[in-house]
Short mmCIF file of C-alpha atoms and ligand atoms in Angstrom, two decimals:
data_model
loop_
_atom_site.label_atom_id
_atom_site.label_comp_id
_atom_site.label_asym_id
_atom_site.label_seq_id
_atom_site.Cartn_x
_atom_site.Cartn_y
_atom_site.Cartn_z
CA MET A 29 -14.43 -10.80 -44.51
CA ASN A 30 -10.96 -11.21 -45.98
CA ASP A 31 -8.46 -8.41 -45.60
CA ILE A 32 -7.20 -7.29 -48.96
CA ILE A 33 -4.84 -4.68 -47.48
CA ARG A 34 -2.78 -4.99 -44.32
CA VAL A 35 -0.59 -2.10 -43.26
CA ASN A 36 1.57 -2.41 -40.20
CA ASN A 37 3.60 0.40 -38.61
CA LEU A 38 4.30 1.91 -41.98
CA SER A 39 6.66 4.90 -42.01
CA LYS A 40 8.19 6.96 -44.76
CA HIS A 41 10.79 9.58 -43.94
CA TYR A 42 12.14 12.03 -46.49
CA LYS A 43 15.48 13.69 -45.91
CA ILE A 44 15.54 17.20 -47.19
CA LEU A 45 18.57 19.40 -47.47
CA GLN A 46 18.13 22.45 -45.30
CA ARG A 47 18.97 25.63 -47.07
CA GLY A 48 19.64 29.00 -45.55
CA GLU A 49 18.71 32.30 -47.13
CA GLY A 50 21.19 34.63 -48.75
CA ARG A 51 24.47 34.34 -50.61
CA PHE A 52 26.72 33.21 -47.78
CA GLU A 53 24.17 30.79 -46.44
CA ILE A 54 24.12 29.05 -49.80
CA ILE A 55 27.88 28.64 -49.65
CA LYS A 56 27.64 27.43 -46.06
CA THR A 57 24.99 24.89 -47.09
CA PHE A 58 27.32 23.67 -49.75
CA PHE A 59 30.05 22.85 -47.26
CA SER A 60 28.13 21.57 -44.30
CA ARG A 61 25.06 19.79 -45.47
CA LYS A 62 22.33 19.81 -42.88
CA TYR A 63 19.38 17.57 -43.42
CA LYS A 64 15.93 17.74 -41.98
CA THR A 65 13.73 14.67 -41.77
CA VAL A 66 10.10 14.91 -42.82
CA LYS A 67 7.95 12.11 -41.48
CA ALA A 68 5.51 11.86 -44.39
CA LEU A 69 4.12 8.70 -42.80
CA ASP A 70 4.66 7.93 -39.16
CA LYS A 71 3.83 4.39 -37.96
CA VAL A 72 0.53 3.96 -39.73
CA SER A 73 -1.47 0.74 -39.25
CA PHE A 74 -4.83 -0.40 -40.64
CA THR A 75 -6.53 -3.20 -42.55
CA ILE A 76 -9.06 -3.00 -45.35
CA GLY A 77 -11.55 -5.71 -46.29
CA GLU A 78 -12.27 -7.03 -49.75
CA GLY A 79 -14.96 -4.99 -51.52
CA ASP A 80 -14.67 -2.01 -49.17
CA PHE A 81 -14.79 1.59 -50.28
CA VAL A 82 -12.51 3.57 -47.99
CA GLY A 83 -11.81 7.29 -48.05
CA ILE A 84 -8.52 8.73 -46.91
CA ILE A 85 -8.91 12.38 -46.10
CA GLY A 86 -6.48 14.97 -44.82
CA PRO A 87 -5.06 18.42 -45.49
CA ASN A 88 -2.32 19.06 -48.04
CA GLY A 89 0.95 17.47 -47.02
CA ALA A 90 -0.77 14.99 -44.68
CA GLY A 91 0.87 11.99 -46.35
CA LYS A 92 -1.99 10.70 -48.51
CA SER A 93 -0.06 10.48 -51.77
CA THR A 94 2.92 8.94 -50.03
CA LEU A 95 0.65 6.21 -48.67
CA ILE A 96 -0.87 5.54 -52.11
CA LYS A 97 2.60 5.43 -53.68
CA ILE A 98 3.75 2.81 -51.19
CA LEU A 99 0.56 0.75 -51.58
CA THR A 100 0.96 0.78 -55.37
CA GLY A 101 4.64 -0.16 -55.21
CA ILE A 102 6.05 3.12 -56.51
CA LEU A 103 7.80 3.96 -53.22
CA THR A 104 9.55 1.80 -50.64
CA PRO A 105 8.77 2.61 -47.00
CA THR A 106 11.47 3.55 -44.51
CA SER A 107 10.11 0.96 -42.08
CA GLY A 108 7.03 -1.14 -41.46
CA GLU A 109 5.17 -3.29 -43.92
CA ALA A 110 2.27 -3.33 -46.37
CA VAL A 111 0.67 -6.41 -47.89
CA VAL A 112 -1.94 -5.94 -50.63
CA THR A 113 -3.71 -8.83 -52.38
CA GLY A 114 -1.08 -11.09 -50.83
CA PHE A 115 1.88 -9.16 -52.27
CA VAL A 116 4.36 -6.73 -50.82
CA PRO A 117 3.84 -4.02 -53.47
CA TYR A 118 7.30 -2.44 -53.45
CA LYS A 119 9.05 -5.84 -53.48
CA GLN A 120 6.89 -7.79 -55.93
CA ARG A 121 5.80 -4.99 -58.19
CA LYS A 122 5.80 -6.91 -61.47
CA LYS A 123 3.41 -9.62 -60.38
CA TYR A 124 1.45 -7.28 -58.19
CA VAL A 125 0.43 -4.62 -60.72
CA GLN A 126 -1.93 -7.02 -62.51
CA ASN A 127 -4.11 -6.88 -59.39
CA ILE A 128 -4.44 -3.14 -59.09
CA GLY A 129 -5.53 -0.04 -60.96
CA VAL A 130 -4.22 3.43 -60.15
CA VAL A 131 -5.37 6.95 -60.96
CA PHE A 132 -3.49 10.06 -59.90
CA GLY A 133 -5.79 13.06 -60.29
CA GLN A 134 -2.90 15.40 -60.96
CA ARG A 135 -1.32 13.31 -63.67
CA THR A 136 -2.54 11.11 -66.49
CA GLN A 137 -1.37 7.60 -67.25
CA LEU A 138 -2.43 8.05 -70.86
CA TRP A 139 -0.08 9.06 -73.66
CA TRP A 140 -0.42 12.80 -73.95
CA ASP A 141 -0.04 13.22 -77.71
CA LEU A 142 -1.77 10.08 -78.85
CA PRO A 143 -5.46 9.55 -79.52
CA VAL A 144 -7.22 8.04 -76.48
CA ARG A 145 -7.83 4.84 -78.44
CA ASP A 146 -4.07 4.22 -78.85
CA SER A 147 -3.51 4.46 -75.09
CA PHE A 148 -6.09 1.75 -74.55
CA ASP A 149 -4.41 -0.45 -77.17
CA MET A 150 -1.07 0.05 -75.43
CA LEU A 151 -2.50 -0.80 -72.02
CA LYS A 152 -4.20 -3.86 -73.46
CA TYR A 153 -0.79 -5.01 -74.67
CA ILE A 154 1.06 -4.14 -71.44
CA TYR A 155 -1.44 -5.91 -69.19
CA LYS A 156 -1.99 -8.77 -71.68
CA VAL A 157 -5.76 -8.21 -71.61
CA PRO A 158 -7.52 -10.94 -73.64
CA GLU A 159 -9.36 -9.66 -76.74
CA LYS A 160 -12.76 -10.72 -75.45
CA GLN A 161 -12.33 -9.00 -72.09
CA PHE A 162 -11.01 -5.91 -73.85
CA LYS A 163 -14.08 -5.69 -76.07
CA THR A 164 -16.54 -6.27 -73.21
CA ASN A 165 -14.83 -3.65 -71.04
CA MET A 166 -14.56 -1.04 -73.78
CA LYS A 167 -18.25 -1.48 -74.48
CA LYS A 168 -19.07 -1.07 -70.81
CA PHE A 169 -16.92 2.07 -70.49
CA ALA A 170 -18.52 3.52 -73.60
CA GLU A 171 -21.93 3.02 -72.05
CA ILE A 172 -21.32 4.18 -68.50
CA LEU A 173 -18.50 6.67 -68.97
CA GLU A 174 -19.56 7.84 -72.43
CA ILE A 175 -15.98 8.00 -73.60
CA ASN A 176 -16.60 6.96 -77.20
CA ASP A 177 -17.11 10.50 -78.43
CA TYR A 178 -13.50 11.41 -77.90
CA MET A 179 -11.69 8.14 -78.57
CA LEU A 180 -9.94 9.66 -81.59
CA LYS A 181 -8.90 12.90 -79.87
CA PRO A 182 -5.39 13.24 -78.50
CA VAL A 183 -5.36 13.18 -74.71
CA ARG A 184 -3.99 16.71 -74.47
CA LYS A 185 -7.14 18.04 -76.14
CA LEU A 186 -9.53 16.56 -73.57
CA SER A 187 -11.13 18.56 -70.79
CA LEU A 188 -10.13 17.58 -67.26
CA GLY A 189 -13.44 15.77 -66.75
CA GLU A 190 -13.12 13.84 -70.02
CA ARG A 191 -9.54 12.95 -69.27
CA MET A 192 -10.47 11.73 -65.81
CA ARG A 193 -13.12 9.42 -67.27
CA CYS A 194 -10.58 7.98 -69.70
CA ASP A 195 -8.10 7.54 -66.87
CA MET A 196 -10.73 5.71 -64.82
CA ALA A 197 -11.48 3.39 -67.73
CA ALA A 198 -7.77 2.79 -68.30
CA SER A 199 -7.25 1.82 -64.66
CA LEU A 200 -10.03 -0.79 -64.92
CA LEU A 201 -9.18 -2.31 -68.29
CA HIS A 202 -7.38 -5.35 -66.86
CA ASN A 203 -10.12 -6.08 -64.28
CA PRO A 204 -8.12 -5.24 -61.14
CA LYS A 205 -9.36 -6.38 -57.72
CA ILE A 206 -8.57 -3.05 -56.19
CA ILE A 207 -8.19 0.51 -57.43
CA PHE A 208 -6.30 3.37 -55.83
CA LEU A 209 -7.49 6.86 -56.65
CA ASP A 210 -5.36 9.76 -55.49
CA GLU A 211 -7.52 12.92 -55.48
CA PRO A 212 -9.54 11.90 -58.55
CA THR A 213 -12.04 14.74 -58.12
CA ILE A 214 -9.49 17.54 -57.84
CA GLY A 215 -10.35 20.41 -60.17
CA LEU A 216 -13.53 18.79 -61.52
CA ASP A 217 -16.67 20.87 -61.87
CA VAL A 218 -19.87 19.86 -60.11
CA GLU A 219 -21.28 17.83 -63.00
CA ALA A 220 -18.06 15.98 -63.77
CA LYS A 221 -17.70 15.20 -60.07
CA TYR A 222 -21.24 13.84 -59.93
CA LYS A 223 -20.68 11.58 -62.94
CA LEU A 224 -17.43 10.26 -61.57
CA ARG A 225 -18.99 9.52 -58.18
CA GLU A 226 -21.89 7.63 -59.82
CA PHE A 227 -19.43 5.58 -61.83
CA LEU A 228 -17.35 4.71 -58.78
CA LYS A 229 -20.45 3.51 -56.95
CA GLU A 230 -21.16 1.12 -59.82
CA VAL A 231 -17.59 -0.15 -59.88
CA ASN A 232 -17.66 -0.81 -56.15
CA LYS A 233 -20.98 -2.67 -56.48
CA LEU A 234 -19.22 -5.07 -58.84
CA GLY A 235 -16.94 -6.03 -55.96
CA VAL A 236 -13.89 -3.89 -56.70
CA THR A 237 -12.22 -2.56 -53.56
CA ILE A 238 -11.67 1.19 -53.80
CA ILE A 239 -9.26 3.37 -51.87
CA LEU A 240 -9.74 7.06 -52.55
CA THR A 241 -7.84 10.03 -51.21
CA THR A 242 -9.36 13.47 -51.19
CA HIS A 243 -9.56 16.67 -49.28
CA ASP A 244 -13.21 17.02 -50.21
CA MET A 245 -15.48 15.78 -47.43
CA GLY A 246 -18.29 15.63 -50.02
CA ASP A 247 -16.57 12.78 -51.88
CA ILE A 248 -16.31 10.80 -48.68
CA GLU A 249 -19.85 11.44 -47.47
CA GLU A 250 -21.20 10.39 -50.83
CA LEU A 251 -19.04 7.33 -51.42
CA CYS A 252 -17.14 5.88 -48.50
CA PRO A 253 -18.73 4.07 -45.54
CA ARG A 254 -15.37 4.27 -43.78
CA THR A 255 -13.04 7.23 -43.36
CA ILE A 256 -9.40 7.31 -42.41
CA MET A 257 -8.31 10.82 -41.57
CA VAL A 258 -4.59 11.56 -41.69
CA ASP A 259 -2.55 14.55 -40.68
CA HIS A 260 1.22 14.98 -40.38
CA GLY A 261 1.73 11.36 -41.36
CA LYS A 262 -0.46 9.94 -38.60
CA ILE A 263 -3.96 8.54 -38.50
CA VAL A 264 -6.14 10.99 -36.61
CA ILE A 265 -9.38 9.01 -36.86
CA ASP A 266 -10.36 5.72 -38.47
CA ALA A 267 -14.12 5.27 -38.14
CA PRO A 268 -17.42 4.79 -39.95
CA THR A 269 -18.10 7.94 -41.97
CA LYS A 270 -21.51 8.40 -40.39
CA ASP A 271 -19.90 8.73 -36.94
CA ILE A 272 -17.37 11.23 -38.16
CA LYS A 273 -19.93 13.07 -40.22
CA ASN A 274 -22.14 13.63 -37.20
CA LYS A 275 -19.22 15.13 -35.42
CA ILE A 276 -17.41 17.17 -37.97
CA SER A 277 -19.66 18.50 -40.60
CA SER A 278 -22.64 19.53 -38.55
CA GLN A 279 -21.71 23.19 -38.88
CA ARG A 280 -22.68 25.20 -41.94
CA THR A 281 -22.01 28.82 -42.56
CA LEU A 282 -24.54 30.95 -44.39
CA LEU A 283 -23.47 34.21 -45.93
CA ILE A 284 -26.56 36.22 -46.76
CA ASP A 285 -26.67 39.45 -48.77
CA PHE A 286 -29.91 41.26 -48.11
CA LYS A 287 -31.54 43.77 -50.36
CA GLY A 288 -31.09 46.84 -48.25
CA ALA A 289 -30.32 46.91 -44.54
CA PRO A 290 -30.21 43.45 -42.96
CA PRO A 291 -32.87 42.54 -40.39
CA LYS A 292 -32.22 42.22 -36.69
CA LEU A 293 -31.88 38.50 -36.23
CA LYS A 294 -31.35 36.93 -32.84
CA ASN A 295 -29.16 34.03 -31.82
CA LYS A 296 -31.00 30.90 -30.88
CA LYS A 297 -29.96 27.38 -30.04
CA GLY A 298 -28.02 25.94 -32.96
CA MET A 299 -28.04 29.22 -34.87
CA LYS A 300 -25.55 32.00 -34.28
CA ILE A 301 -25.15 35.40 -35.90
CA VAL A 302 -21.41 35.65 -36.38
CA SER A 303 -21.08 39.00 -38.09
CA LYS A 304 -23.02 41.84 -39.64
CA GLU A 305 -21.44 44.15 -42.16
CA GLY A 306 -23.29 46.42 -44.54
CA ASP A 307 -26.00 44.36 -46.22
CA ARG A 308 -24.35 41.11 -45.27
CA ILE A 309 -24.91 38.75 -42.34
CA MET A 310 -22.96 35.64 -41.52
CA ILE A 311 -24.78 32.89 -39.63
CA THR A 312 -23.56 29.52 -38.45
CA ILE A 313 -26.02 26.69 -38.15
CA ASP A 314 -25.67 23.44 -36.26
CA THR A 315 -27.39 21.05 -38.68
CA ARG A 316 -28.15 18.67 -35.84
CA LYS A 317 -30.58 21.33 -34.59
CA HIS A 318 -31.75 23.02 -37.80
CA SER A 319 -31.50 22.03 -41.41
CA VAL A 320 -29.96 24.54 -43.78
CA SER A 321 -33.12 24.52 -45.89
CA SER A 322 -35.40 25.35 -42.94
CA VAL A 323 -33.28 28.35 -41.99
CA MET A 324 -33.18 29.51 -45.60
CA LYS A 325 -36.92 29.14 -45.97
CA MET A 326 -37.50 31.11 -42.80
CA ILE A 327 -35.30 33.96 -44.04
CA LEU A 328 -36.58 33.99 -47.63
CA LYS A 329 -40.15 34.09 -46.42
CA LYS A 330 -39.64 37.21 -44.36
CA TYR A 331 -36.91 39.15 -46.12
CA GLU A 332 -35.70 40.18 -49.55
CA VAL A 333 -32.40 38.50 -50.30
CA ASP A 334 -29.83 39.14 -53.02
CA ASP A 335 -27.60 36.16 -52.57
CA ILE A 336 -26.91 33.27 -50.20
CA THR A 337 -23.79 31.13 -50.04
CA ILE A 338 -23.48 28.06 -47.91
CA SER A 339 -20.13 26.69 -46.85
CA GLU A 340 -18.96 23.89 -44.66
CA PRO A 341 -15.82 23.77 -42.52
CA SER A 342 -12.70 22.85 -44.46
CA ILE A 343 -10.94 19.65 -43.66
CA GLU A 344 -8.11 21.69 -42.11
CA GLU A 345 -10.55 23.27 -39.67
CA ASN A 346 -12.01 19.87 -38.82
CA VAL A 347 -8.62 18.36 -38.15
CA ARG A 348 -7.70 21.29 -35.94
CA LYS A 349 -10.92 20.91 -33.97
CA ILE A 350 -10.30 17.22 -33.46
CA TYR A 351 -6.85 17.99 -32.06
CA ARG A 352 -8.24 20.58 -29.70
CA GLY A 353 -10.71 17.98 -28.48
CA GLU A 354 -13.66 20.12 -29.54
CA LEU A 355 -15.28 17.28 -31.43
N1 ADP B 425 9.84 13.34 -52.78
C1 ADP B 425 9.73 14.05 -51.65
N2 ADP B 425 10.82 14.58 -51.04
C2 ADP B 425 10.72 15.27 -49.90
N3 ADP B 425 9.55 15.47 -49.23
C3 ADP B 425 8.44 14.96 -49.76
C4 ADP B 425 8.45 14.22 -51.00
N4 ADP B 425 7.17 13.84 -51.27
C5 ADP B 425 6.42 14.31 -50.27
N5 ADP B 425 7.16 14.99 -49.37
C6 ADP B 425 6.66 15.61 -48.12
O1 ADP B 425 5.98 14.61 -47.38
C7 ADP B 425 4.79 15.13 -46.79
C8 ADP B 425 3.58 14.35 -47.28
O2 ADP B 425 3.37 14.59 -48.66
P1 ADP B 425 2.21 13.91 -49.49
O3 ADP B 425 2.21 12.45 -49.23
O4 ADP B 425 2.35 14.35 -50.90
O5 ADP B 425 0.91 14.56 -48.83
P2 ADP B 425 -0.60 14.72 -49.38
O6 ADP B 425 -0.75 13.83 -50.57
O7 ADP B 425 -1.47 14.34 -48.24
O8 ADP B 425 -0.76 16.16 -49.75
C9 ADP B 425 4.77 16.60 -47.15
O9 ADP B 425 5.36 17.31 -46.07
C10 ADP B 425 5.63 16.68 -48.38
O10 ADP B 425 6.23 17.95 -48.50
MG1 MG B 426 -1.39 14.26 -52.50
#
């Protein structure tokens, strides 16, 4: 398969002015400027094939957005190189942008005060999208993303989920070969997330390469056959998601509130009672040994329960475990 992205020893260092606390420190800072270097990306290398769907996961501050900004030509790296669709993004930005679509979850590319429709007209003009292609795409987006209902609303009046769908459509209007999505699911509720994921699957099936950053392991498990995990500007793991998944997300925590005093449960292989407080018990389950549903069934059958919450380890915990060699 052809590589559509090649990244070689890519680094991005930010210099930040170090500031002391207090009145005199501020004056001192003013006279002798001390800088600290943050290695947002530290010699990162990888390649991505055409048509792939790759997830980049990592805790806050890991360097995900910095990587996306370099790959989309917004930032120039300190050293190293990136080639995407045959272009060096930060050097050939004008020609390059026709090939890519970008969505930043935290920020919209649509015009805030204008009706959604006007933003699409503007983008059509900017990207020189032929009339026929524009019509076909708008029809497709209306069908799959159901964005027609709010075409006449100003962007600022849309819900986050609606806005995200419009942003997705906008990024695909000019038929890019590759789309970069920086935390597209951030802040979305369960239903909006589900719809967005289904849409992305369809887009990828059409042959569009997708690079998605997230700190939600759920996005990755659902969408991306390959995962690149970053932390402190470095790649921690680059592997098929199923391999990583087996390792990192096998633990689930169940928090169970019983009606009345909780029963005496015993530890067994793959199931550990972590704490017991009042009516509440916390259990961890190794899902390679027991499924969450089987444990829940077992408990619900025997005992009266008020509430159960299930949680999985955060990405921060997973990264820490990988460092400690526990996984
Ligand atoms: N413009 C900037 N100036 C200084 N430091 C920055 C800047 N942008 C990002 N950083 C720092 O670089 C690191 C990586 O940031 P970022 O790429 O935004 O991470 P992520 O998207 O994974 O949360 C962080 O330590 C962040 O504080
Ligand atoms: Mg980010």
